[in-house]
Short mmCIF file of C-alpha atoms and ligand atoms in Angstrom, two decimals:
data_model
loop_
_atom_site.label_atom_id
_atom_site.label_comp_id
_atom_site.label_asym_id
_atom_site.label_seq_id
_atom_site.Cartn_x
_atom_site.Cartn_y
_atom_site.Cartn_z
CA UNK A 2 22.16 15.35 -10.72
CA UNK A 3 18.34 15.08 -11.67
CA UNK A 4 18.12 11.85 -13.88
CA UNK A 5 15.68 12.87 -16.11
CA UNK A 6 14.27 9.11 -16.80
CA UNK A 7 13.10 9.45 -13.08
CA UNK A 8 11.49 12.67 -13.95
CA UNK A 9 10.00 11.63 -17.03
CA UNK A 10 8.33 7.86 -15.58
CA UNK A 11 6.71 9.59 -12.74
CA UNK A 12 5.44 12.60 -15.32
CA UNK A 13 4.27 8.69 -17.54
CA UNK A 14 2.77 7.24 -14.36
CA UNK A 15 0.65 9.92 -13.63
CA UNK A 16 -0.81 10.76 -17.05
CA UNK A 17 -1.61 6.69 -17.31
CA UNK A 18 -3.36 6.76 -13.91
CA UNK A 19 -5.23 10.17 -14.68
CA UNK A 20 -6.32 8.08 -18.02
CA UNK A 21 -7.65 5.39 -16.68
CA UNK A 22 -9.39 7.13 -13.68
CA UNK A 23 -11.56 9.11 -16.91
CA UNK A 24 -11.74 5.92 -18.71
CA UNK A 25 -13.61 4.79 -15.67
CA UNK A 26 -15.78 7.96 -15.10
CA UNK A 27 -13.66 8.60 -11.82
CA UNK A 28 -11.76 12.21 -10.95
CA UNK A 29 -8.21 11.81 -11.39
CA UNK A 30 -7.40 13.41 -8.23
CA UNK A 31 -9.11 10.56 -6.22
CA UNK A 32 -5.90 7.71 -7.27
CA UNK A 33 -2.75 8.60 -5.55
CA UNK A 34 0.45 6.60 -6.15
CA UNK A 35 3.30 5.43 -3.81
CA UNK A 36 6.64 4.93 -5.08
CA UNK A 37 7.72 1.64 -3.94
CA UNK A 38 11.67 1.88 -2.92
CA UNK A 39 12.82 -2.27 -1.96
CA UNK A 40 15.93 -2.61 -3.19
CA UNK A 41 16.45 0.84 -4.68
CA UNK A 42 19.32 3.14 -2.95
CA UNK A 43 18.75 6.17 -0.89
CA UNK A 44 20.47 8.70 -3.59
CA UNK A 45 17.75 6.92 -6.47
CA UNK A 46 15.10 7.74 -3.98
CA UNK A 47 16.29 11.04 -2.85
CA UNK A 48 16.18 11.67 -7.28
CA UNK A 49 12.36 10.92 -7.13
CA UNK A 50 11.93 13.10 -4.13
CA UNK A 51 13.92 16.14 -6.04
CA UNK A 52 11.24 15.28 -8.78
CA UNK A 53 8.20 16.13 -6.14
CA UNK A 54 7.32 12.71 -4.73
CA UNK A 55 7.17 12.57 -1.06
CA UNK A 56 5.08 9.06 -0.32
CA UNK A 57 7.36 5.63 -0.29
CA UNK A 58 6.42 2.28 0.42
CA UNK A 59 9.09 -0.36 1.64
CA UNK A 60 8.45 -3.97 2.31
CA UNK A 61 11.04 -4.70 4.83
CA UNK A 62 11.90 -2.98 8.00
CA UNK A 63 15.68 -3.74 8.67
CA UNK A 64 16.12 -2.41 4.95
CA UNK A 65 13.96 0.49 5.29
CA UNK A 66 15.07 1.60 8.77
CA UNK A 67 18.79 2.00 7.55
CA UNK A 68 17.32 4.29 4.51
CA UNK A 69 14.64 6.48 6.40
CA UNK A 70 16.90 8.29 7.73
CA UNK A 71 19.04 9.28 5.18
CA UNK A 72 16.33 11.33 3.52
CA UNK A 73 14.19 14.04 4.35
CA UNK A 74 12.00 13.47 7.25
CA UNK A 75 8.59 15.21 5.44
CA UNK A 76 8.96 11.82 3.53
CA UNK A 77 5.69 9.54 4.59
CA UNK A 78 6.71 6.09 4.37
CA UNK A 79 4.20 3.24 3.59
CA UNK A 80 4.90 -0.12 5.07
CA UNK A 81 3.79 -2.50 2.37
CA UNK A 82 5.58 -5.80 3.67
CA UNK A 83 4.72 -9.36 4.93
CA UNK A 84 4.83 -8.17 8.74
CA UNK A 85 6.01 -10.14 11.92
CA UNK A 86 4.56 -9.82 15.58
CA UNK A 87 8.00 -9.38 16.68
CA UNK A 88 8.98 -6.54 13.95
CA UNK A 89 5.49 -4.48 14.36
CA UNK A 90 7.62 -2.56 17.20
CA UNK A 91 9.34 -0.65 14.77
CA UNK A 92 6.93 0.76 12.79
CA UNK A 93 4.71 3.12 14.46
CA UNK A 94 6.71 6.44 14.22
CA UNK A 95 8.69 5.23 11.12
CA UNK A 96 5.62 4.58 8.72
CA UNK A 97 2.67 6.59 8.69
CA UNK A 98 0.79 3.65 7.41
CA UNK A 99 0.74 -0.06 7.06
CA UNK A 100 -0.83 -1.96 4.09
CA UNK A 101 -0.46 -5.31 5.34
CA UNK A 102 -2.38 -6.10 8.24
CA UNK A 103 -3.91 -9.91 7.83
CA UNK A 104 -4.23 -10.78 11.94
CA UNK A 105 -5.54 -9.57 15.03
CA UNK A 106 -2.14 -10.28 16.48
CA UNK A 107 -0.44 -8.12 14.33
CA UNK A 108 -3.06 -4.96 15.05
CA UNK A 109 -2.93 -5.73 18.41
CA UNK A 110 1.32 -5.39 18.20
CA UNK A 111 0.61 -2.10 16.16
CA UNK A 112 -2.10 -1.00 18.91
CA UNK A 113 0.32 -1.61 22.10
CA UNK A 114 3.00 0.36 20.16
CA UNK A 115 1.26 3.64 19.25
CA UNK A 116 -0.37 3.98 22.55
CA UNK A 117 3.01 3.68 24.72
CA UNK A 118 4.25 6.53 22.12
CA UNK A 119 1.18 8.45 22.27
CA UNK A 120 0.34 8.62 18.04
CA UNK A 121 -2.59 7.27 15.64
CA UNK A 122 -1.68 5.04 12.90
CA UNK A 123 -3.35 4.40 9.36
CA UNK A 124 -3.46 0.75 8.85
CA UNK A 125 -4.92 -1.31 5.55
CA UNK A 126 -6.32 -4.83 5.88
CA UNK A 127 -4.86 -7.20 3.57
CA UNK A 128 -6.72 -9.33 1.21
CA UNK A 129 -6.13 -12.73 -0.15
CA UNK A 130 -8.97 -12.73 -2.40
CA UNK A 131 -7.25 -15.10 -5.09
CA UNK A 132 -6.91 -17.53 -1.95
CA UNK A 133 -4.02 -18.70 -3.37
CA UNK A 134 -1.64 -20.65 -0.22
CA UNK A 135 1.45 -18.81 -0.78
CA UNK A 136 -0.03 -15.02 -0.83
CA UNK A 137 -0.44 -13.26 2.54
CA UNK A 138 -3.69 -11.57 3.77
CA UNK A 139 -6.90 -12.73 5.22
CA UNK A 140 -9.38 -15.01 3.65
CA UNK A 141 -12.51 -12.99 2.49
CA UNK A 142 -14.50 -14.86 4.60
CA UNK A 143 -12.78 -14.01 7.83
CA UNK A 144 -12.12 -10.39 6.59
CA UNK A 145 -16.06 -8.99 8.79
CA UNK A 146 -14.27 -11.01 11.90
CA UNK A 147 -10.47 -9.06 11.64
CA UNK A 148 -12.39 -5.77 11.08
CA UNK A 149 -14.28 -6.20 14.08
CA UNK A 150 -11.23 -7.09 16.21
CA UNK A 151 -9.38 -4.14 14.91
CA UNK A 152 -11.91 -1.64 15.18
CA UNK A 153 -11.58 -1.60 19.08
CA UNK A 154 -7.58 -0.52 18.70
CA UNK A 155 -7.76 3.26 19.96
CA UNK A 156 -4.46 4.55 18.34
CA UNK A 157 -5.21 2.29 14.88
CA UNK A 158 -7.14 4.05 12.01
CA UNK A 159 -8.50 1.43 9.52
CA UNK A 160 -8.61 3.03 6.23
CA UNK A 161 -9.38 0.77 3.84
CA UNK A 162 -8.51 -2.29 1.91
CA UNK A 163 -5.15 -3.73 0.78
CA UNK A 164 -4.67 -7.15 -2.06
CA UNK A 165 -1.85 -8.62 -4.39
CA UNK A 166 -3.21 -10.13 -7.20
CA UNK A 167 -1.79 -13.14 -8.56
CA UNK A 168 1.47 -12.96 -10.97
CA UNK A 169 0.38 -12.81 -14.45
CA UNK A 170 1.98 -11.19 -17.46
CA UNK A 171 -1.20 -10.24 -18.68
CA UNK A 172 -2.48 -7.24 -16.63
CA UNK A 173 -6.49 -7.67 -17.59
CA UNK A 174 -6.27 -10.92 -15.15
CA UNK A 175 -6.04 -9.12 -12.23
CA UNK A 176 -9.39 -7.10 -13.33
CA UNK A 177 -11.19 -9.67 -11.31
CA UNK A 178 -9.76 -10.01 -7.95
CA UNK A 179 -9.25 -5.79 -8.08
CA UNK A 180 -13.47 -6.33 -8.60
CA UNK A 181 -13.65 -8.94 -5.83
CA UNK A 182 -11.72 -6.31 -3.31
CA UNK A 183 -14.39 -3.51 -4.25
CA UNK A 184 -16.73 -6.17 -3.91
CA UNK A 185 -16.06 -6.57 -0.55
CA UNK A 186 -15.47 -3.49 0.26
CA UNK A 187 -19.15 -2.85 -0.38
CA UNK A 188 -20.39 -6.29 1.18
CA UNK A 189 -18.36 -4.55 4.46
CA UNK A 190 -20.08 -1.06 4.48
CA UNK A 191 -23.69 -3.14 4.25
CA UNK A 192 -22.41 -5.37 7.41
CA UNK A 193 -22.29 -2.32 9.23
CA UNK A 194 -18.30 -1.47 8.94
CA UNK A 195 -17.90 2.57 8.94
CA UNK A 196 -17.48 3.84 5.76
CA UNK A 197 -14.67 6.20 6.93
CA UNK A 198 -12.98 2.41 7.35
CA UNK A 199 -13.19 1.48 3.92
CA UNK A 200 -12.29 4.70 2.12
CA UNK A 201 -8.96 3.72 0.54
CA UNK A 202 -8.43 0.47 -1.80
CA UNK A 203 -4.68 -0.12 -2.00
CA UNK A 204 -4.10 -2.00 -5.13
CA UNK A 205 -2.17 -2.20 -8.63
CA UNK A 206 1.46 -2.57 -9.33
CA UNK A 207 3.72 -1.16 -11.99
CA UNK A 208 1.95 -4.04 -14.53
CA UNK A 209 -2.00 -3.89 -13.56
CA UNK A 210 -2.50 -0.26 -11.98
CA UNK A 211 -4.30 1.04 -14.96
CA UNK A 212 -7.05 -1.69 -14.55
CA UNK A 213 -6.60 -1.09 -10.76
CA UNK A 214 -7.67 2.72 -11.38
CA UNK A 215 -10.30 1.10 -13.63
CA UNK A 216 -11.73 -0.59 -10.64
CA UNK A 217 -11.57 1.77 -8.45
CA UNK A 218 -8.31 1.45 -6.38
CA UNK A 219 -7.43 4.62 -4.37
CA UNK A 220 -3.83 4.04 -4.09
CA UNK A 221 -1.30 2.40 -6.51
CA UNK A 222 1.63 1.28 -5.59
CA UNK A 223 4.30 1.63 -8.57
CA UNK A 224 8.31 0.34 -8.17
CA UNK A 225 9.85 -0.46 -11.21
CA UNK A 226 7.66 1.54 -13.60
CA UNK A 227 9.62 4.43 -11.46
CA UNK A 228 12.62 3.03 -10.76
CA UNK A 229 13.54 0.18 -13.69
CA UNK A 230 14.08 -3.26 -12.57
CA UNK A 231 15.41 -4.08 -9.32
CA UNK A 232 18.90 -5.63 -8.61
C1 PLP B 13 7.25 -4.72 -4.81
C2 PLP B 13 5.85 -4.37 -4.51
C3 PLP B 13 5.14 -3.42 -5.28
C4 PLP B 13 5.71 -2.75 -6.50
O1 PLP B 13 5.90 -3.68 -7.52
P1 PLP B 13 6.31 -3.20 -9.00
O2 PLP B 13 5.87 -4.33 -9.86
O3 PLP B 13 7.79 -3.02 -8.99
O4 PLP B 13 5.59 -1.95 -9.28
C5 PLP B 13 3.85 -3.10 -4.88
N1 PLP B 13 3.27 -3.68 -3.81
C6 PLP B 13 3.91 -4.60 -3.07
C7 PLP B 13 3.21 -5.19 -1.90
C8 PLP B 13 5.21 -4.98 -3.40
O5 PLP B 13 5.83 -5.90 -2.64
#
């Protein structure tokens, strides 16, 4: 059975991101959303892919493994997560792209994976432009240094630019480090990164993606504005 809540957030979701791309003189069709699945069970998910959705993004892989396969395999799953050398074995095949990349180490895991398997993987580099200690991603100061490691990885596509902001109720205080990631992203095309590496900005949640659209994200990624709260 269709729960019509589902139906009717995503249907919200949409018209708030279309709104804010215009509010920002930007086509609506250039923001994309991925519905963001940790914690949520395979029939909830399966409801939002009834309701037309076919991009999820999961943060851990023993969770996500165990649900991938119990839906439909035209389903292109986003790895979002805080990822470990040791775990990067199980993405390339699973997840058609990874947000999270903040070290060489991690590309390089990626990179070994893909080739022995023969396939290309989209990967984002992640951000810690707050520089707060406890978020993941790479400093912006070493972010010129990672691209130019990762740029040699045949079967790795950079495509752009991941960050978190820090928690905040208020959603206008993440306006500046969404700012600081286009920011960079523009510092990084006039260091000589290709542009075709620095197409997508991967930023907002369910409480800051309108100001995310605002400043110029590419793709949102939206849980519980989808799915309620989790657990
Ligand atoms: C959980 C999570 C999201 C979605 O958060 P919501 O606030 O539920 O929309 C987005 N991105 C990352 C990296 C996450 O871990």
């Amino acid at each position: 059975m269709q729960d019509i809540n589902i139906v009717e957030r995503i249907k919200r979701v949409r018209r708030e991101i279309s709104a804010a791309a215009v509010r920002a003189g930007r086509k609506p069709g250039e923001v994309r959303f991925i519905a963001v699945t940790k914690g949520i069970q395979p029939a909830r998910i399966r409801e939002a892919y009834d309701a037309g959705l076919r991009e999820f993004g999961e943060n851990y892989i023993q969770e996500a493994i165990g649900k991938i396969d119990l839906l439909p395999s035209d389903v292109k799953w986003h790895f979002i997560g805080r990822l470990q050398t040791n775990k990067a074995k199980y993405i390339p095949g699973r997840f058609i792209a990874v947000h999270s990349v903040e070290r060489d180490d991690i590309a390089q895991q990626l990179q070994m994976v893909c080739e022995k398997k023969g396939i290309k993987m989209d990967i984002m580099i992640q951000v810690n432009v707050s520089g707060e200690k406890s978020k993941s991603g790479v400093t912006t100061e070493n972010t010129l240094n990672l691209f130019n490691n990762v740029l040699k990885y045949n079967n790795i596509v950079v495509s752009g630019l991941m960050t978190i902001p820090p928690y905040s109720d208020d959603a206008e205080s993440s306006r500046v480090y969404f700012r600081a990631l286009r920011n960079l992203r523009d510092d990084l095309v006039h260091a000589g990164v290709p542009e075709k590496c620095l197409g997508e900005l991967s930023m907002g949640m369910s409480g800051d993606f309108e100001i995310a659209v605002e400043e110029g994200a590419t793709v949102v990624r939206i849980g519980t504005a989808i799915f309620g709260s989790r657990g």
